[in-house]
Amino acid sequence: MDPVATIRRIGFRKWYERQLIESHASLVTLLLCGLTFAILLDEVVVATRAGGIPVTALAIVAAAGVIGTFAWRHYITVLERAERYGERSTCATCTTYGRFVVTESGIDSIPGPTAEAVAPLQVAWMRVRCKQCGATWRMPE
């Protein structure tokens, strides 16, 4: 879902927490796929030496490799996006963390380092206003 719409609906702090949970769930998936990959690859090697070719085990090894690759990419991109927004979530004037209202948003037409860092995910900029002091700033930079 679009980060701006979600931040408007549930607030930055909850959005940030959910992004971290989602990214770390992908990391757990990656670790489980890696474990499955290693165990079954060992079984394939043992079975091959015994003269058989375990097709099912090979298919599961391949699936674990593919799923693990996608889980790794998802982990990195979601975590990077959350960190990009998180870096600018503190008001520079009153140092209040994550308490702001989104006043304006858009998508940069010229991709910058933020868009390149989270390439498969859509990244949007937001103009925000602090609920504490009323200062405005843009995030992410």
CSV table of N, CA and C in Angstrom, one decimal:
chain,number,residue,atom,x,y,z
A,1,MET,N,0.8,-1.2,0.0
A,1,MET,CA,0.0,0.0,0.0
A,1,MET,C,0.9,1.2,0.0
A,2,ASP,N,0.4,2.3,-0.5
A,2,ASP,CA,1.1,3.6,-0.6
A,2,ASP,C,1.4,4.1,0.8
A,3,PRO,N,2.7,4.4,1.1
A,3,PRO,CA,3.1,4.8,2.4
A,3,PRO,C,2.4,6.1,2.9
A,4,VAL,N,2.2,7.0,2.0
A,4,VAL,CA,1.5,8.3,2.3
A,4,VAL,C,0.1,8.1,2.8
A,5,ALA,N,-0.7,7.3,2.1
A,5,ALA,CA,-2.0,7.0,2.5
A,5,ALA,C,-2.1,6.3,3.8
A,6,THR,N,-1.2,5.3,4.0
A,6,THR,CA,-1.2,4.6,5.3
A,6,THR,C,-0.8,5.5,6.4
A,7,ILE,N,0.2,6.4,6.2
A,7,ILE,CA,0.6,7.3,7.3
A,7,ILE,C,-0.5,8.2,7.6
A,8,ARG,N,-1.2,8.7,6.6
A,8,ARG,CA,-2.4,9.6,6.9
A,8,ARG,C,-3.4,8.9,7.7
A,9,ARG,N,-3.6,7.6,7.4
A,9,ARG,CA,-4.7,6.8,8.0
A,9,ARG,C,-4.4,6.4,9.5
A,10,ILE,N,-3.2,5.8,9.7
A,10,ILE,CA,-2.8,5.3,11.0
A,10,ILE,C,-1.7,6.0,11.8
A,11,GLY,N,-1.1,7.0,11.1
A,11,GLY,CA,0.0,7.7,11.8
A,11,GLY,C,1.3,7.1,11.5
A,12,PHE,N,2.4,8.0,11.6
A,12,PHE,CA,3.7,7.6,11.3
A,12,PHE,C,4.3,6.5,12.2
A,13,ARG,N,4.1,6.6,13.5
A,13,ARG,CA,4.7,5.7,14.4
A,13,ARG,C,4.2,4.2,14.2
A,14,LYS,N,2.8,4.1,14.0
A,14,LYS,CA,2.3,2.8,13.7
A,14,LYS,C,2.7,2.2,12.4
A,15,TRP,N,2.8,3.1,11.4
A,15,TRP,CA,3.3,2.7,10.0
A,15,TRP,C,4.7,2.2,10.1
A,16,TYR,N,5.6,3.0,10.8
A,16,TYR,CA,7.0,2.6,10.9
A,16,TYR,C,7.1,1.3,11.6
A,17,GLU,N,6.4,1.1,12.7
A,17,GLU,CA,6.4,-0.2,13.4
A,17,GLU,C,6.0,-1.3,12.5
A,18,ARG,N,4.9,-1.1,11.8
A,18,ARG,CA,4.4,-2.2,10.9
A,18,ARG,C,5.4,-2.5,9.8
A,19,GLN,N,6.1,-1.5,9.3
A,19,GLN,CA,7.1,-1.7,8.3
A,19,GLN,C,8.3,-2.6,8.8
A,20,LEU,N,8.7,-2.3,10.0
A,20,LEU,CA,9.8,-3.0,10.7
A,20,LEU,C,9.3,-4.5,10.9
A,21,ILE,N,8.1,-4.7,11.4
A,21,ILE,CA,7.6,-6.0,11.6
A,21,ILE,C,7.5,-6.8,10.2
A,22,GLU,N,7.0,-6.1,9.2
A,22,GLU,CA,6.9,-6.8,7.9
A,22,GLU,C,8.3,-7.1,7.3
A,23,SER,N,9.3,-6.2,7.5
A,23,SER,CA,10.6,-6.5,6.9
A,23,SER,C,11.3,-7.7,7.7
A,24,HIS,N,11.1,-7.7,9.0
A,24,HIS,CA,11.7,-8.7,9.8
A,24,HIS,C,11.0,-10.1,9.6
A,25,ALA,N,9.7,-10.1,9.3
A,25,ALA,CA,9.0,-11.3,8.9
A,25,ALA,C,9.6,-11.9,7.6
A,26,SER,N,10.0,-11.0,6.7
A,26,SER,CA,10.7,-11.4,5.5
A,26,SER,C,12.1,-12.0,5.8
A,27,LEU,N,12.8,-11.4,6.8
A,27,LEU,CA,14.1,-12.0,7.2
A,27,LEU,C,13.9,-13.4,7.8
A,28,VAL,N,12.9,-13.6,8.7
A,28,VAL,CA,12.6,-14.9,9.2
A,28,VAL,C,12.3,-15.9,8.1
A,29,THR,N,11.6,-15.5,7.1
A,29,THR,CA,11.3,-16.3,6.0
A,29,THR,C,12.6,-16.7,5.2
A,30,LEU,N,13.4,-15.7,5.1
A,30,LEU,CA,14.7,-16.0,4.4
A,30,LEU,C,15.5,-17.0,5.2
A,31,LEU,N,15.6,-16.8,6.5
A,31,LEU,CA,16.4,-17.8,7.3
A,31,LEU,C,15.8,-19.2,7.3
A,32,LEU,N,14.5,-19.3,7.3
A,32,LEU,CA,13.8,-20.6,7.2
A,32,LEU,C,14.1,-21.2,5.8
A,33,CYS,N,14.0,-20.4,4.7
A,33,CYS,CA,14.3,-20.9,3.4
A,33,CYS,C,15.8,-21.4,3.3
A,34,GLY,N,16.7,-20.6,3.9
A,34,GLY,CA,18.1,-21.0,3.9
A,34,GLY,C,18.3,-22.3,4.6
A,35,LEU,N,17.7,-22.5,5.8
A,35,LEU,CA,17.8,-23.7,6.5
A,35,LEU,C,17.2,-24.9,5.7
A,36,THR,N,16.1,-24.7,5.1
A,36,THR,CA,15.5,-25.7,4.2
A,36,THR,C,16.4,-26.1,3.1
A,37,PHE,N,16.9,-25.0,2.5
A,37,PHE,CA,17.8,-25.2,1.3
A,37,PHE,C,19.1,-26.0,1.7
A,38,ALA,N,19.7,-25.7,2.8
A,38,ALA,CA,20.9,-26.4,3.3
A,38,ALA,C,20.6,-27.9,3.6
A,39,ILE,N,19.5,-28.1,4.4
A,39,ILE,CA,19.2,-29.5,4.8
A,39,ILE,C,18.9,-30.3,3.6
A,40,LEU,N,18.0,-29.9,2.7
A,40,LEU,CA,17.6,-30.7,1.6
A,40,LEU,C,18.7,-30.8,0.6
A,41,LEU,N,19.6,-29.8,0.4
A,41,LEU,CA,20.7,-30.0,-0.5
A,41,LEU,C,21.6,-31.1,0.0
A,42,ASP,N,21.8,-31.1,1.3
A,42,ASP,CA,22.6,-32.2,1.8
A,42,ASP,C,22.0,-33.6,1.6
A,43,GLU,N,20.7,-33.7,1.7
A,43,GLU,CA,19.9,-34.9,1.4
A,43,GLU,C,20.1,-35.3,-0.1
A,44,VAL,N,20.0,-34.3,-0.9
A,44,VAL,CA,20.2,-34.5,-2.4
A,44,VAL,C,21.5,-35.1,-2.7
A,45,VAL,N,22.6,-34.5,-2.1
A,45,VAL,CA,23.9,-35.0,-2.3
A,45,VAL,C,24.1,-36.4,-1.8
A,46,VAL,N,23.5,-36.7,-0.6
A,46,VAL,CA,23.6,-38.1,-0.1
A,46,VAL,C,22.8,-39.1,-1.0
A,47,ALA,N,21.7,-38.7,-1.4
A,47,ALA,CA,20.8,-39.6,-2.3
A,47,ALA,C,21.5,-39.8,-3.6
A,48,THR,N,22.1,-38.8,-4.2
A,48,THR,CA,22.8,-38.9,-5.5
A,48,THR,C,24.0,-39.8,-5.4
A,49,ARG,N,24.7,-39.8,-4.3
A,49,ARG,CA,25.8,-40.7,-4.1
A,49,ARG,C,25.3,-42.1,-4.0
A,50,ALA,N,24.1,-42.3,-3.5
A,50,ALA,CA,23.6,-43.7,-3.3
A,50,ALA,C,23.0,-44.2,-4.7
A,51,GLY,N,22.9,-43.3,-5.7
A,51,GLY,CA,22.5,-43.7,-7.0
A,51,GLY,C,21.1,-43.2,-7.4
A,52,GLY,N,20.4,-42.5,-6.6
A,52,GLY,CA,19.1,-42.0,-6.9
A,52,GLY,C,19.1,-40.5,-7.2
A,53,ILE,N,18.1,-40.0,-7.8
A,53,ILE,CA,18.0,-38.6,-8.0
A,53,ILE,C,16.6,-38.2,-7.4
A,54,PRO,N,16.6,-37.5,-6.3
A,54,PRO,CA,15.4,-37.1,-5.6
A,54,PRO,C,14.8,-35.9,-6.2
A,55,VAL,N,13.9,-36.1,-7.1
A,55,VAL,CA,13.3,-34.9,-7.9
A,55,VAL,C,12.6,-34.0,-7.0
A,56,THR,N,11.8,-34.6,-6.1
A,56,THR,CA,11.0,-33.8,-5.1
A,56,THR,C,11.9,-32.9,-4.3
A,57,ALA,N,13.0,-33.5,-3.8
A,57,ALA,CA,13.9,-32.7,-2.9
A,57,ALA,C,14.6,-31.6,-3.7
A,58,LEU,N,14.9,-31.9,-5.0
A,58,LEU,CA,15.5,-30.9,-5.9
A,58,LEU,C,14.5,-29.7,-6.1
A,59,ALA,N,13.3,-30.1,-6.3
A,59,ALA,CA,12.2,-29.0,-6.6
A,59,ALA,C,12.1,-28.2,-5.3
A,60,ILE,N,12.1,-28.8,-4.1
A,60,ILE,CA,12.0,-28.0,-2.9
A,60,ILE,C,13.2,-27.1,-2.7
A,61,VAL,N,14.4,-27.6,-3.0
A,61,VAL,CA,15.6,-26.8,-2.9
A,61,VAL,C,15.5,-25.6,-3.8
A,62,ALA,N,15.1,-25.8,-5.0
A,62,ALA,CA,14.9,-24.7,-6.0
A,62,ALA,C,13.9,-23.7,-5.5
A,63,ALA,N,12.8,-24.2,-5.0
A,63,ALA,CA,11.7,-23.3,-4.5
A,63,ALA,C,12.2,-22.5,-3.3
A,64,ALA,N,12.9,-23.2,-2.4
A,64,ALA,CA,13.5,-22.5,-1.2
A,64,ALA,C,14.5,-21.4,-1.6
A,65,GLY,N,15.2,-21.7,-2.7
A,65,GLY,CA,16.2,-20.7,-3.2
A,65,GLY,C,15.5,-19.5,-3.8
A,66,VAL,N,14.4,-19.7,-4.5
A,66,VAL,CA,13.7,-18.6,-5.2
A,66,VAL,C,12.9,-17.8,-4.1
A,67,ILE,N,12.2,-18.5,-3.2
A,67,ILE,CA,11.5,-17.8,-2.2
A,67,ILE,C,12.4,-17.0,-1.3
A,68,GLY,N,13.6,-17.6,-1.0
A,68,GLY,CA,14.6,-16.9,-0.1
A,68,GLY,C,15.1,-15.6,-0.8
A,69,THR,N,15.3,-15.7,-2.1
A,69,THR,CA,15.8,-14.5,-2.8
A,69,THR,C,14.8,-13.4,-2.8
A,70,PHE,N,13.5,-13.7,-3.0
A,70,PHE,CA,12.5,-12.7,-3.0
A,70,PHE,C,12.3,-12.2,-1.5
A,71,ALA,N,12.4,-13.1,-0.5
A,71,ALA,CA,12.3,-12.6,0.8
A,71,ALA,C,13.4,-11.6,1.2
A,72,TRP,N,14.6,-11.9,0.7
A,72,TRP,CA,15.8,-11.0,1.0
A,72,TRP,C,15.5,-9.7,0.3
A,73,ARG,N,15.1,-9.7,-0.9
A,73,ARG,CA,14.8,-8.4,-1.6
A,73,ARG,C,13.7,-7.6,-0.9
A,74,HIS,N,12.7,-8.3,-0.5
A,74,HIS,CA,11.6,-7.6,0.2
A,74,HIS,C,12.1,-7.0,1.6
A,75,TYR,N,12.9,-7.8,2.3
A,75,TYR,CA,13.4,-7.3,3.6
A,75,TYR,C,14.2,-6.1,3.4
A,76,ILE,N,15.1,-6.1,2.4
A,76,ILE,CA,16.0,-4.9,2.2
A,76,ILE,C,15.2,-3.7,1.8
A,77,THR,N,14.3,-3.9,0.8
A,77,THR,CA,13.5,-2.7,0.3
A,77,THR,C,12.6,-2.1,1.3
A,78,VAL,N,11.9,-2.9,2.0
A,78,VAL,CA,10.9,-2.4,3.0
A,78,VAL,C,11.7,-1.7,4.2
A,79,LEU,N,12.8,-2.3,4.6
A,79,LEU,CA,13.6,-1.7,5.7
A,79,LEU,C,14.2,-0.4,5.2
A,80,GLU,N,14.7,-0.4,4.0
A,80,GLU,CA,15.3,0.8,3.5
A,80,GLU,C,14.3,2.0,3.4
A,81,ARG,N,13.1,1.6,2.9
A,81,ARG,CA,12.0,2.6,2.8
A,81,ARG,C,11.7,3.2,4.1
A,82,ALA,N,11.5,2.3,5.1
A,82,ALA,CA,11.2,2.7,6.5
A,82,ALA,C,12.3,3.6,7.0
A,83,GLU,N,13.5,3.3,6.8
A,83,GLU,CA,14.6,4.1,7.3
A,83,GLU,C,14.7,5.4,6.6
A,84,ARG,N,14.4,5.5,5.3
A,84,ARG,CA,14.4,6.8,4.6
A,84,ARG,C,13.4,7.7,5.2
A,85,TYR,N,12.2,7.2,5.5
A,85,TYR,CA,11.2,8.1,6.1
A,85,TYR,C,11.5,8.3,7.6
A,86,GLY,N,12.1,7.3,8.3
A,86,GLY,CA,12.4,7.5,9.7
A,86,GLY,C,13.5,8.5,9.9
A,87,GLU,N,14.4,8.7,9.0
A,87,GLU,CA,15.5,9.6,9.2
A,87,GLU,C,15.0,11.1,9.3
A,88,ARG,N,13.8,11.3,8.7
A,88,ARG,CA,13.3,12.7,8.7
A,88,ARG,C,12.0,12.8,9.5
A,89,SER,N,11.8,11.9,10.4
A,89,SER,CA,10.5,11.9,11.1
A,89,SER,C,10.5,12.7,12.4
A,90,THR,N,11.7,13.3,12.8
A,90,THR,CA,11.8,14.1,14.0
A,90,THR,C,11.8,15.6,13.6
A,91,CYS,N,10.9,16.4,14.2
A,91,CYS,CA,10.8,17.8,14.0
A,91,CYS,C,12.1,18.5,14.4
A,92,ALA,N,12.7,19.2,13.5
A,92,ALA,CA,14.0,19.9,13.7
A,92,ALA,C,13.8,21.1,14.7
A,93,THR,N,12.6,21.6,14.8
A,93,THR,CA,12.4,22.8,15.7
A,93,THR,C,12.2,22.3,17.2
A,94,CYS,N,11.3,21.4,17.4
A,94,CYS,CA,11.0,21.0,18.8
A,94,CYS,C,11.4,19.6,19.1
A,95,THR,N,12.0,18.9,18.2
A,95,THR,CA,12.5,17.5,18.4
A,95,THR,C,11.4,16.5,18.8
A,96,THR,N,10.2,16.7,18.3
A,96,THR,CA,9.1,15.8,18.6
A,96,THR,C,9.2,14.7,17.5
A,97,TYR,N,9.2,13.4,17.9
A,97,TYR,CA,9.4,12.3,17.0
A,97,TYR,C,8.0,11.8,16.5
A,98,GLY,N,7.8,11.7,15.2
A,98,GLY,CA,6.7,11.1,14.5
A,98,GLY,C,5.4,11.6,14.7
A,99,ARG,N,5.2,12.8,15.2
A,99,ARG,CA,3.9,13.4,15.4
A,99,ARG,C,3.7,14.6,14.4
A,100,PHE,N,3.2,14.2,13.3
A,100,PHE,CA,3.0,15.2,12.2
A,100,PHE,C,1.8,14.9,11.4
A,101,VAL,N,1.3,15.9,10.7
A,101,VAL,CA,0.2,15.8,9.8
A,101,VAL,C,0.7,15.9,8.3
A,102,VAL,N,0.3,15.0,7.4
A,102,VAL,CA,0.7,15.1,6.0
A,102,VAL,C,-0.1,16.2,5.4
A,103,THR,N,0.5,17.2,4.9
A,103,THR,CA,-0.2,18.3,4.2
A,103,THR,C,-0.2,18.2,2.7
A,104,GLU,N,0.8,17.6,2.2
A,104,GLU,CA,0.9,17.5,0.7
A,104,GLU,C,1.8,16.3,0.4
A,105,SER,N,1.6,15.7,-0.8
A,105,SER,CA,2.5,14.6,-1.1
A,105,SER,C,2.5,14.5,-2.7
A,106,GLY,N,3.5,13.7,-3.1
A,106,GLY,CA,3.7,13.5,-4.5
A,106,GLY,C,4.8,12.5,-4.8
A,107,ILE,N,5.0,12.2,-6.1
A,107,ILE,CA,6.0,11.3,-6.5
A,107,ILE,C,7.0,12.0,-7.4
A,108,ASP,N,8.3,12.0,-7.0
A,108,ASP,CA,9.3,12.7,-7.8
A,108,ASP,C,9.3,12.1,-9.3
A,109,SER,N,9.3,13.0,-10.2
A,109,SER,CA,9.4,12.6,-11.6
A,109,SER,C,10.8,12.2,-12.0
A,110,ILE,N,11.8,12.8,-11.4
A,110,ILE,CA,13.2,12.4,-11.6
A,110,ILE,C,13.6,11.6,-10.4
A,111,PRO,N,13.9,10.3,-10.7
A,111,PRO,CA,14.3,9.4,-9.6
A,111,PRO,C,15.6,9.9,-8.9
A,112,GLY,N,15.6,9.9,-7.6
A,112,GLY,CA,16.8,10.3,-6.9
A,112,GLY,C,17.4,9.1,-6.1
A,113,PRO,N,18.3,9.3,-5.2
A,113,PRO,CA,18.8,8.2,-4.4
A,113,PRO,C,17.8,7.4,-3.6
A,114,THR,N,16.8,8.1,-3.1
A,114,THR,CA,15.8,7.4,-2.4
A,114,THR,C,15.0,6.5,-3.2
A,115,ALA,N,14.6,6.9,-4.4
A,115,ALA,CA,13.8,6.1,-5.3
A,115,ALA,C,14.7,4.9,-5.8
A,116,GLU,N,15.9,5.1,-6.1
A,116,GLU,CA,16.8,4.1,-6.5
A,116,GLU,C,17.1,3.0,-5.4
A,117,ALA,N,17.1,3.5,-4.2
A,117,ALA,CA,17.3,2.6,-3.1
A,117,ALA,C,16.2,1.6,-2.9
A,118,VAL,N,15.0,2.0,-3.2
A,118,VAL,CA,13.8,1.1,-3.0
A,118,VAL,C,13.1,0.9,-4.3
A,119,ALA,N,13.9,0.6,-5.3
A,119,ALA,CA,13.4,0.5,-6.7
A,119,ALA,C,12.1,-0.2,-6.9
A,120,PRO,N,11.8,-1.4,-6.4
A,120,PRO,CA,10.6,-2.1,-6.7
A,120,PRO,C,9.4,-1.4,-6.0
A,121,LEU,N,9.6,-0.7,-5.0
A,121,LEU,CA,8.5,-0.1,-4.2
A,121,LEU,C,8.4,1.4,-4.6
A,122,GLN,N,7.1,1.8,-4.6
A,122,GLN,CA,6.9,3.2,-5.0
A,122,GLN,C,7.3,4.1,-3.8
A,123,VAL,N,8.0,5.1,-4.0
A,123,VAL,CA,8.4,6.0,-2.9
A,123,VAL,C,7.9,7.4,-3.2
A,124,ALA,N,7.3,8.0,-2.2
A,124,ALA,CA,6.7,9.3,-2.4
A,124,ALA,C,7.3,10.3,-1.4
A,125,TRP,N,7.2,11.6,-1.8
A,125,TRP,CA,7.6,12.6,-0.8
A,125,TRP,C,6.4,13.1,-0.1
A,126,MET,N,6.6,13.6,1.1
A,126,MET,CA,5.5,14.2,1.8
A,126,MET,C,5.9,15.6,2.4
A,127,ARG,N,5.1,16.5,2.3
A,127,ARG,CA,5.3,17.8,3.1
A,127,ARG,C,4.5,17.6,4.4
A,128,VAL,N,5.1,17.7,5.5
A,128,VAL,CA,4.4,17.4,6.8
A,128,VAL,C,4.5,18.6,7.7
A,129,ARG,N,3.6,18.7,8.6
A,129,ARG,CA,3.5,19.8,9.6
A,129,ARG,C,3.5,19.1,11.0
A,130,CYS,N,4.4,19.6,11.9
A,130,CYS,CA,4.5,19.1,13.2
A,130,CYS,C,3.2,19.4,14.0
A,131,LYS,N,2.7,18.5,14.8
A,131,LYS,CA,1.5,18.7,15.6
A,131,LYS,C,1.9,19.5,16.8
A,132,GLN,N,3.1,19.5,17.2
A,132,GLN,CA,3.5,20.2,18.5
A,132,GLN,C,3.8,21.7,18.2
A,133,CYS,N,4.6,22.0,17.2
A,133,CYS,CA,5.0,23.4,17.0
A,133,CYS,C,4.5,24.0,15.7
A,134,GLY,N,4.1,23.2,14.8
A,134,GLY,CA,3.6,23.7,13.5
A,134,GLY,C,4.6,23.9,12.4
A,135,ALA,N,5.9,23.5,12.7
A,135,ALA,CA,7.0,23.6,11.7
A,135,ALA,C,6.7,22.6,10.5
A,136,THR,N,7.1,23.0,9.3
A,136,THR,CA,6.9,22.1,8.2
A,136,THR,C,8.2,21.7,7.6
A,137,TRP,N,8.2,20.5,7.0
A,137,TRP,CA,9.4,20.0,6.3
A,137,TRP,C,9.0,18.9,5.3
A,138,ARG,N,9.9,18.5,4.5
A,138,ARG,CA,9.7,17.5,3.5
A,138,ARG,C,10.4,16.2,3.9
A,139,MET,N,9.7,15.1,3.7
A,139,MET,CA,10.4,13.8,3.9
A,139,MET,C,10.0,12.8,2.9
A,140,PRO,N,10.8,11.9,2.4
A,140,PRO,CA,12.2,11.8,2.7
A,140,PRO,C,13.0,12.8,1.8
A,141,GLU,N,14.2,13.1,2.2
A,141,GLU,CA,15.0,14.0,1.4
A,141,GLU,C,15.7,13.3,0.3
